[in-house]
Amino acid sequence: MHSEKIPVAGSGGTESTAVLDLPEGPPRAFALFAHRSGTAASRISETLTEHGIGVLRVACEGTASDSEVAALVHAADHLRDHYAAPSVLIGHSFGGAAVLAATEHVPEARAVVTIGAPAATEQIDKLGAALLVMHSPDDDTVDIDNARQIFEAARHPKSFLSVDGADHLLTRKSDARFVASTLAVWVGRYLDEHPRPGPPPAEGVVEVSWNGATRFGQRIAMGRHLMTADEPTPVGDDTGPSPYDLLLASLGACTSMTLRMYADRKQWPLENVSVSLRHSRIHAADCEDCETRTGRLDRIERVIRLAGDLDEQQRQRLLEIADRCPVHRTLHSEIVVDTALAAGDRTDDAPS
């Protein structure tokens, strides 16, 4: 399991630190976990990563206040922007009430789990996802009657699990492991509708598949990194960058990296590089420098901003170097795309 700390913004300019736990291979899904502090949260998260689920843990100590709900929504935004939107929301103790309140702001959520949570029945009619209620009859902090209220207020699909003998904080390692293992099996029913086929991508290989969340939403796996792509509205749901956005991002990132490497090698005082890009289609007749004179052409406008105590000669040289970045050269070179069906695939009319 690989863990890293993530800053999470709340309301009123507040900020807290969340922990992102990632499995060894590409995650099959992501979960957002609002929890009480303690070892139970890390134990549950560790077990979930063993099942291939990445977990972003956010501490939730009080009631489901606006600031705590806002922090969860911002945490979901972080996953959506940098990896993939959370398809599982988990809340332990008061975190369960916060998760129920935040669910309506995370449309990608397919499964919601509460563990020892106080009743927040006013939020349940907006759930729109499968619900698992987990509670111990021996919980002396949040009475199990709260679980009954949550369960009865929810619509199907819903499930209930009694965690016999456990205390509120799941202090015993065996209780935390039991909760996590059962939870992982239960959510698998909602995650495996569109599993990523085969083993993790090989080094240098990018794999793209439908993520099942929206009509055109795509899951992009690049090593341990995940991204979501989509079409903008009204065609798609705008849950991620479009294919052309990703193309521009590739050129922009390559441009900035190339200028940084060149300036470092020359020991020039380049402090920062920012690149703005835009794609459009233009008539060939409107392009004075293009060889093609008929039809329409793709045009990418690229504006580079250089920060640092650079003289005019250095700036002009960096502008020239921008055209030498590998992605720029690829776009200007003759490109061959070899397309084939994966082994075992066949068209419907192929002989059996």
Short mmCIF file of C-alpha atoms in Angstrom, two decimals:
data_model
loop_
_atom_site.label_atom_id
_atom_site.label_comp_id
_atom_site.label_asym_id
_atom_site.label_seq_id
_atom_site.Cartn_x
_atom_site.Cartn_y
_atom_site.Cartn_z
CA MET A 1 0.00 0.00 0.00
CA HIS A 2 1.27 3.46 -0.94
CA SER A 3 0.08 6.43 1.17
CA GLU A 4 0.38 10.18 0.67
CA LYS A 5 -1.02 13.24 2.43
CA ILE A 6 -3.48 15.45 0.53
CA PRO A 7 -4.59 18.97 1.59
CA VAL A 8 -8.40 19.24 1.60
CA ALA A 9 -10.21 22.59 1.59
CA GLY A 10 -13.31 23.18 3.70
CA SER A 11 -15.67 26.12 4.01
CA GLY A 12 -14.53 29.54 5.17
CA GLY A 13 -10.98 29.05 3.86
CA THR A 14 -10.15 26.25 6.30
CA GLU A 15 -7.89 23.40 5.28
CA SER A 16 -7.22 19.94 6.66
CA THR A 17 -5.02 17.02 5.66
CA ALA A 18 -6.42 13.81 4.25
CA VAL A 19 -4.55 10.57 3.54
CA LEU A 20 -4.72 8.79 0.20
CA ASP A 21 -4.04 5.04 0.33
CA LEU A 22 -3.37 3.35 -3.00
CA PRO A 23 -3.10 -0.38 -3.79
CA GLU A 24 -0.03 -1.85 -5.42
CA GLY A 25 -1.61 -1.96 -8.88
CA PRO A 26 -4.04 0.40 -10.64
CA PRO A 27 -7.13 0.84 -8.41
CA ARG A 28 -10.33 -0.74 -9.65
CA ALA A 29 -12.24 2.08 -7.92
CA PHE A 30 -11.88 4.84 -5.34
CA ALA A 31 -13.59 5.27 -1.98
CA LEU A 32 -14.00 8.41 0.11
CA PHE A 33 -13.83 7.54 3.82
CA ALA A 34 -15.00 10.00 6.51
CA HIS A 35 -13.85 8.59 9.84
CA ARG A 36 -13.13 9.11 13.52
CA SER A 37 -9.45 9.31 14.37
CA GLY A 38 -7.86 6.08 15.51
CA THR A 39 -6.29 2.92 14.18
CA ALA A 40 -9.54 1.47 12.85
CA ALA A 41 -9.57 3.84 9.87
CA SER A 42 -6.09 2.83 8.71
CA ARG A 43 -6.89 -0.87 9.22
CA ILE A 44 -10.10 -0.63 7.19
CA SER A 45 -8.33 1.34 4.46
CA GLU A 46 -5.46 -1.16 4.33
CA THR A 47 -7.91 -4.03 3.81
CA LEU A 48 -9.75 -2.13 1.08
CA THR A 49 -6.49 -1.52 -0.79
CA GLU A 50 -5.86 -5.27 -0.66
CA HIS A 51 -9.11 -5.57 -2.64
CA GLY A 52 -7.82 -3.06 -5.21
CA ILE A 53 -9.73 -0.02 -3.91
CA GLY A 54 -7.97 3.31 -3.45
CA VAL A 55 -9.12 5.15 -0.31
CA LEU A 56 -9.02 8.86 0.53
CA ARG A 57 -9.39 9.18 4.32
CA VAL A 58 -10.80 12.41 5.77
CA ALA A 59 -11.03 12.87 9.56
CA CYS A 60 -14.51 13.85 10.77
CA GLU A 61 -14.64 14.45 14.52
CA GLY A 62 -17.91 16.35 15.06
CA THR A 63 -21.42 16.38 13.70
CA ALA A 64 -22.22 16.67 10.00
CA SER A 65 -21.60 20.41 9.95
CA ASP A 66 -21.48 22.42 6.74
CA SER A 67 -17.69 22.67 6.97
CA GLU A 68 -17.23 18.90 7.30
CA VAL A 69 -19.64 18.18 4.45
CA ALA A 70 -17.82 20.80 2.34
CA ALA A 71 -14.49 19.13 3.13
CA LEU A 72 -15.86 15.80 1.88
CA VAL A 73 -17.16 17.38 -1.32
CA HIS A 74 -13.77 19.02 -1.91
CA ALA A 75 -12.07 15.68 -1.26
CA ALA A 76 -14.33 14.03 -3.85
CA ASP A 77 -13.43 16.84 -6.28
CA HIS A 78 -9.74 16.14 -5.68
CA LEU A 79 -10.18 12.46 -6.53
CA ARG A 80 -12.23 13.36 -9.60
CA ASP A 81 -9.63 15.86 -10.85
CA HIS A 82 -6.49 13.81 -10.16
CA TYR A 83 -7.57 10.15 -10.27
CA ALA A 84 -11.23 9.19 -10.66
CA ALA A 85 -14.43 10.19 -8.87
CA PRO A 86 -15.21 8.10 -5.78
CA SER A 87 -17.77 5.41 -6.52
CA VAL A 88 -17.92 4.39 -2.83
CA LEU A 89 -18.62 6.68 0.14
CA ILE A 90 -17.90 5.35 3.65
CA GLY A 91 -18.67 7.07 6.93
CA HIS A 92 -17.69 5.90 10.43
CA SER A 93 -19.38 7.41 13.49
CA PHE A 94 -20.28 11.07 12.82
CA GLY A 95 -18.56 10.64 9.46
CA GLY A 96 -21.53 8.47 8.48
CA ALA A 97 -23.91 11.41 8.93
CA ALA A 98 -21.53 13.64 6.95
CA VAL A 99 -21.34 11.09 4.12
CA LEU A 100 -25.14 10.86 3.92
CA ALA A 101 -25.26 14.66 3.63
CA ALA A 102 -22.50 14.80 1.00
CA THR A 103 -23.76 12.00 -1.25
CA GLU A 104 -26.06 14.22 -3.31
CA HIS A 105 -22.98 16.25 -4.32
CA VAL A 106 -21.09 13.16 -5.58
CA PRO A 107 -23.24 11.85 -8.46
CA GLU A 108 -20.74 9.13 -9.34
CA ALA A 109 -21.28 7.33 -6.03
CA ARG A 110 -22.83 3.90 -6.52
CA ALA A 111 -22.51 2.58 -2.97
CA VAL A 112 -22.70 4.22 0.47
CA VAL A 113 -21.66 2.58 3.75
CA THR A 114 -22.31 3.83 7.30
CA ILE A 115 -20.51 2.31 10.31
CA GLY A 116 -21.82 3.10 13.79
CA ALA A 117 -23.39 6.29 12.44
CA PRO A 118 -25.97 8.52 14.12
CA ALA A 119 -29.28 8.79 12.29
CA ALA A 120 -29.47 11.51 9.62
CA THR A 121 -32.69 10.40 7.98
CA GLU A 122 -33.43 13.77 6.39
CA GLN A 123 -30.63 13.08 3.86
CA ILE A 124 -31.52 9.53 2.92
CA ASP A 125 -34.30 10.33 0.45
CA LYS A 126 -31.60 12.00 -1.73
CA LEU A 127 -29.24 9.02 -1.60
CA GLY A 128 -29.56 7.57 -5.11
CA ALA A 129 -27.10 4.76 -4.32
CA ALA A 130 -27.04 1.33 -2.69
CA LEU A 131 -26.73 1.51 1.10
CA LEU A 132 -25.03 -0.75 3.64
CA VAL A 133 -25.68 0.00 7.32
CA MET A 134 -23.15 -1.53 9.74
CA HIS A 135 -23.59 -1.19 13.50
CA SER A 136 -22.75 -3.01 16.70
CA PRO A 137 -25.51 -3.84 19.20
CA ASP A 138 -22.84 -3.25 21.88
CA ASP A 139 -22.10 0.31 20.74
CA ASP A 140 -22.46 2.48 23.86
CA THR A 141 -21.64 5.75 22.03
CA VAL A 142 -24.20 5.65 19.22
CA ASP A 143 -27.15 3.43 20.04
CA ILE A 144 -28.03 0.77 17.48
CA ASP A 145 -31.51 2.28 17.18
CA ASN A 146 -29.84 4.90 14.96
CA ALA A 147 -29.00 2.15 12.49
CA ARG A 148 -32.64 1.06 12.49
CA GLN A 149 -33.77 4.59 11.67
CA ILE A 150 -31.28 4.91 8.81
CA PHE A 151 -32.17 1.51 7.39
CA GLU A 152 -35.93 2.05 7.54
CA ALA A 153 -35.71 5.49 5.93
CA ALA A 154 -33.64 4.23 2.99
CA ARG A 155 -35.00 2.80 -0.23
CA HIS A 156 -33.78 -0.42 -1.78
CA PRO A 157 -31.18 -1.59 -2.55
CA LYS A 158 -30.12 -1.59 1.10
CA SER A 159 -28.44 -4.05 3.47
CA PHE A 160 -27.83 -4.28 7.23
CA LEU A 161 -24.97 -5.98 9.07
CA SER A 162 -24.76 -6.38 12.84
CA VAL A 163 -21.13 -6.24 14.03
CA ASP A 164 -21.59 -8.29 17.21
CA GLY A 165 -19.24 -7.59 20.10
CA ALA A 166 -17.52 -4.56 18.57
CA ASP A 167 -17.15 -1.25 20.36
CA HIS A 168 -17.88 2.10 18.71
CA LEU A 169 -14.29 2.79 17.60
CA LEU A 170 -13.71 -0.80 16.37
CA THR A 171 -10.71 -0.95 18.68
CA ARG A 172 -10.05 -4.66 18.15
CA LYS A 173 -8.11 -5.35 14.98
CA SER A 174 -10.33 -8.36 14.20
CA ASP A 175 -13.46 -6.16 14.25
CA ALA A 176 -11.94 -3.56 11.91
CA ARG A 177 -10.76 -6.31 9.54
CA PHE A 178 -14.18 -7.98 9.58
CA VAL A 179 -15.91 -4.69 8.76
CA ALA A 180 -13.46 -3.91 5.96
CA SER A 181 -13.54 -7.39 4.39
CA THR A 182 -17.33 -7.56 4.44
CA LEU A 183 -17.56 -4.02 3.10
CA ALA A 184 -15.16 -4.80 0.24
CA VAL A 185 -17.15 -7.86 -0.81
CA TRP A 186 -20.45 -5.96 -0.65
CA VAL A 187 -19.29 -2.97 -2.71
CA GLY A 188 -17.80 -5.34 -5.29
CA ARG A 189 -21.34 -6.04 -6.42
CA TYR A 190 -21.57 -2.42 -7.56
CA LEU A 191 -18.00 -1.99 -8.82
CA ASP A 192 -17.63 -5.06 -11.02
CA GLU A 193 -20.29 -4.12 -13.56
CA HIS A 194 -17.57 -2.67 -15.78
CA PRO A 195 -14.27 -4.11 -14.50
CA ARG A 196 -10.98 -3.24 -16.14
CA PRO A 197 -10.07 -6.38 -18.11
CA GLY A 198 -6.74 -8.10 -17.75
CA PRO A 199 -3.67 -7.31 -15.62
CA PRO A 200 -2.43 -3.79 -14.83
CA PRO A 201 -1.05 -1.88 -17.86
CA ALA A 202 2.55 -2.59 -18.75
CA GLU A 203 5.05 0.23 -18.37
CA GLY A 204 4.53 2.81 -21.10
CA VAL A 205 1.05 1.49 -21.95
CA VAL A 206 -2.09 3.59 -21.51
CA GLU A 207 -5.40 1.75 -21.21
CA VAL A 208 -8.78 3.40 -21.77
CA SER A 209 -12.19 1.85 -21.06
CA TRP A 210 -15.74 3.02 -20.37
CA ASN A 211 -16.08 3.82 -16.66
CA GLY A 212 -19.82 3.08 -16.50
CA ALA A 213 -20.55 6.32 -14.62
CA THR A 214 -21.77 8.40 -17.58
CA ARG A 215 -22.64 7.69 -21.21
CA PHE A 216 -19.26 8.79 -22.58
CA GLY A 217 -17.16 8.70 -19.39
CA GLN A 218 -13.80 6.97 -19.84
CA ARG A 219 -11.38 5.46 -17.32
CA ILE A 220 -7.76 6.09 -18.30
CA ALA A 221 -5.11 3.97 -16.57
CA MET A 222 -1.46 5.04 -16.80
CA GLY A 223 0.58 2.92 -14.44
CA ARG A 224 -0.74 3.74 -10.95
CA HIS A 225 -2.32 6.96 -12.22
CA LEU A 226 -6.00 7.17 -13.13
CA MET A 227 -7.89 9.86 -15.00
CA THR A 228 -11.43 10.39 -16.20
CA ALA A 229 -12.29 11.72 -19.66
CA ASP A 230 -15.70 12.76 -20.98
CA GLU A 231 -17.40 14.86 -23.60
CA PRO A 232 -18.52 18.35 -22.58
CA THR A 233 -22.20 19.13 -22.20
CA PRO A 234 -24.67 18.85 -23.84
CA VAL A 235 -23.25 15.75 -25.59
CA GLY A 236 -21.61 14.34 -22.46
CA ASP A 237 -21.68 15.02 -18.74
CA ASP A 238 -18.37 16.94 -18.51
CA THR A 239 -17.04 14.70 -15.71
CA GLY A 240 -13.50 14.96 -17.07
CA PRO A 241 -11.40 16.60 -19.79
CA SER A 242 -12.32 15.93 -23.41
CA PRO A 243 -9.98 14.02 -25.76
CA TYR A 244 -8.77 17.30 -27.28
CA ASP A 245 -8.26 18.76 -23.79
CA LEU A 246 -5.96 15.80 -23.07
CA LEU A 247 -4.12 16.39 -26.34
CA LEU A 248 -3.54 20.05 -25.46
CA ALA A 249 -2.50 19.06 -21.92
CA SER A 250 0.10 16.68 -23.37
CA LEU A 251 1.56 19.39 -25.60
CA GLY A 252 1.49 21.98 -22.82
CA ALA A 253 3.16 19.70 -20.27
CA CYS A 254 5.84 18.63 -22.75
CA THR A 255 6.50 22.27 -23.70
CA SER A 256 6.93 23.36 -20.09
CA MET A 257 9.15 20.40 -19.19
CA THR A 258 11.36 20.90 -22.25
CA LEU A 259 11.92 24.59 -21.51
CA ARG A 260 12.70 23.79 -17.88
CA MET A 261 15.29 21.16 -18.84
CA TYR A 262 16.92 23.48 -21.40
CA ALA A 263 17.07 26.43 -19.01
CA ASP A 264 18.50 24.25 -16.21
CA ARG A 265 21.18 22.95 -18.55
CA LYS A 266 22.10 26.50 -19.57
CA GLN A 267 21.83 27.70 -15.95
CA TRP A 268 19.44 30.46 -17.01
CA PRO A 269 17.29 32.17 -14.34
CA LEU A 270 13.98 30.69 -15.49
CA GLU A 271 11.61 30.67 -12.49
CA ASN A 272 8.40 29.39 -14.01
CA VAL A 273 6.76 28.41 -17.29
CA SER A 274 3.03 28.51 -18.00
CA VAL A 275 1.45 27.47 -21.26
CA SER A 276 -2.07 28.29 -22.51
CA LEU A 277 -3.44 26.28 -25.43
CA ARG A 278 -6.59 26.27 -27.55
CA HIS A 279 -7.72 23.96 -30.34
CA SER A 280 -9.93 25.03 -33.24
CA ARG A 281 -10.78 24.18 -36.84
CA ILE A 282 -10.08 26.83 -39.49
CA HIS A 283 -10.44 27.14 -43.24
CA ALA A 284 -7.17 26.33 -45.01
CA ALA A 285 -7.53 29.49 -47.10
CA ASP A 286 -7.26 31.55 -43.89
CA CYS A 287 -3.83 30.12 -43.04
CA GLU A 288 -1.10 32.06 -44.83
CA ASP A 289 1.73 29.71 -43.77
CA CYS A 290 -0.01 26.40 -44.57
CA GLU A 291 0.73 24.33 -47.66
CA THR A 292 -2.83 23.00 -47.78
CA ARG A 293 -5.10 25.54 -49.46
CA THR A 294 -8.47 23.74 -49.46
CA GLY A 295 -10.76 22.29 -46.81
CA ARG A 296 -10.33 22.79 -43.06
CA LEU A 297 -7.30 22.43 -40.81
CA ASP A 298 -6.68 21.80 -37.13
CA ARG A 299 -5.14 24.79 -35.40
CA ILE A 300 -3.52 24.88 -31.95
CA GLU A 301 -2.81 28.28 -30.44
CA ARG A 302 -0.05 28.14 -27.83
CA VAL A 303 0.90 31.11 -25.64
CA ILE A 304 3.97 30.72 -23.40
CA ARG A 305 4.67 32.88 -20.37
CA LEU A 306 8.20 32.90 -18.96
CA ALA A 307 8.91 34.16 -15.44
CA GLY A 308 12.45 35.04 -14.41
CA ASP A 309 15.25 37.53 -15.02
CA LEU A 310 15.78 36.51 -18.66
CA ASP A 311 17.11 38.79 -21.37
CA GLU A 312 15.42 39.10 -24.75
CA GLN A 313 17.88 36.75 -26.47
CA GLN A 314 17.22 34.02 -23.89
CA ARG A 315 13.46 34.44 -24.26
CA GLN A 316 13.61 34.11 -28.03
CA ARG A 317 15.80 31.03 -27.74
CA LEU A 318 13.32 29.39 -25.37
CA LEU A 319 10.54 30.20 -27.84
CA GLU A 320 12.49 28.30 -30.50
CA ILE A 321 13.13 25.39 -28.14
CA ALA A 322 9.37 25.09 -27.50
CA ASP A 323 8.93 23.82 -31.07
CA ARG A 324 11.45 21.09 -30.35
CA CYS A 325 9.57 19.41 -27.51
CA PRO A 326 8.92 15.71 -28.33
CA VAL A 327 5.12 16.01 -28.42
CA HIS A 328 5.33 19.04 -30.74
CA ARG A 329 7.58 17.05 -33.08
CA THR A 330 5.22 14.07 -32.95
CA LEU A 331 2.27 16.25 -33.96
CA HIS A 332 4.24 17.60 -36.91
CA SER A 333 5.64 14.25 -38.04
CA GLU A 334 4.06 11.52 -40.11
CA ILE A 335 2.18 9.35 -37.62
CA VAL A 336 1.29 5.68 -38.12
CA VAL A 337 -1.50 4.28 -35.93
CA ASP A 338 -1.73 0.49 -36.14
CA THR A 339 -5.16 -0.70 -34.98
CA ALA A 340 -6.12 -4.31 -34.21
CA LEU A 341 -8.62 -6.21 -32.11
CA ALA A 342 -7.30 -7.60 -28.85
CA ALA A 343 -6.58 -11.32 -28.75
CA GLY A 344 -9.80 -13.24 -28.28
CA ASP A 345 -12.03 -10.48 -29.66
CA ARG A 346 -13.95 -11.02 -32.88
CA THR A 347 -16.67 -9.30 -34.83
CA ASP A 348 -20.23 -10.64 -34.65
CA ASP A 349 -20.02 -12.03 -38.18
CA ALA A 350 -16.67 -13.73 -37.69
CA PRO A 351 -16.71 -17.51 -38.02
CA SER A 352 -16.87 -19.33 -34.70
#
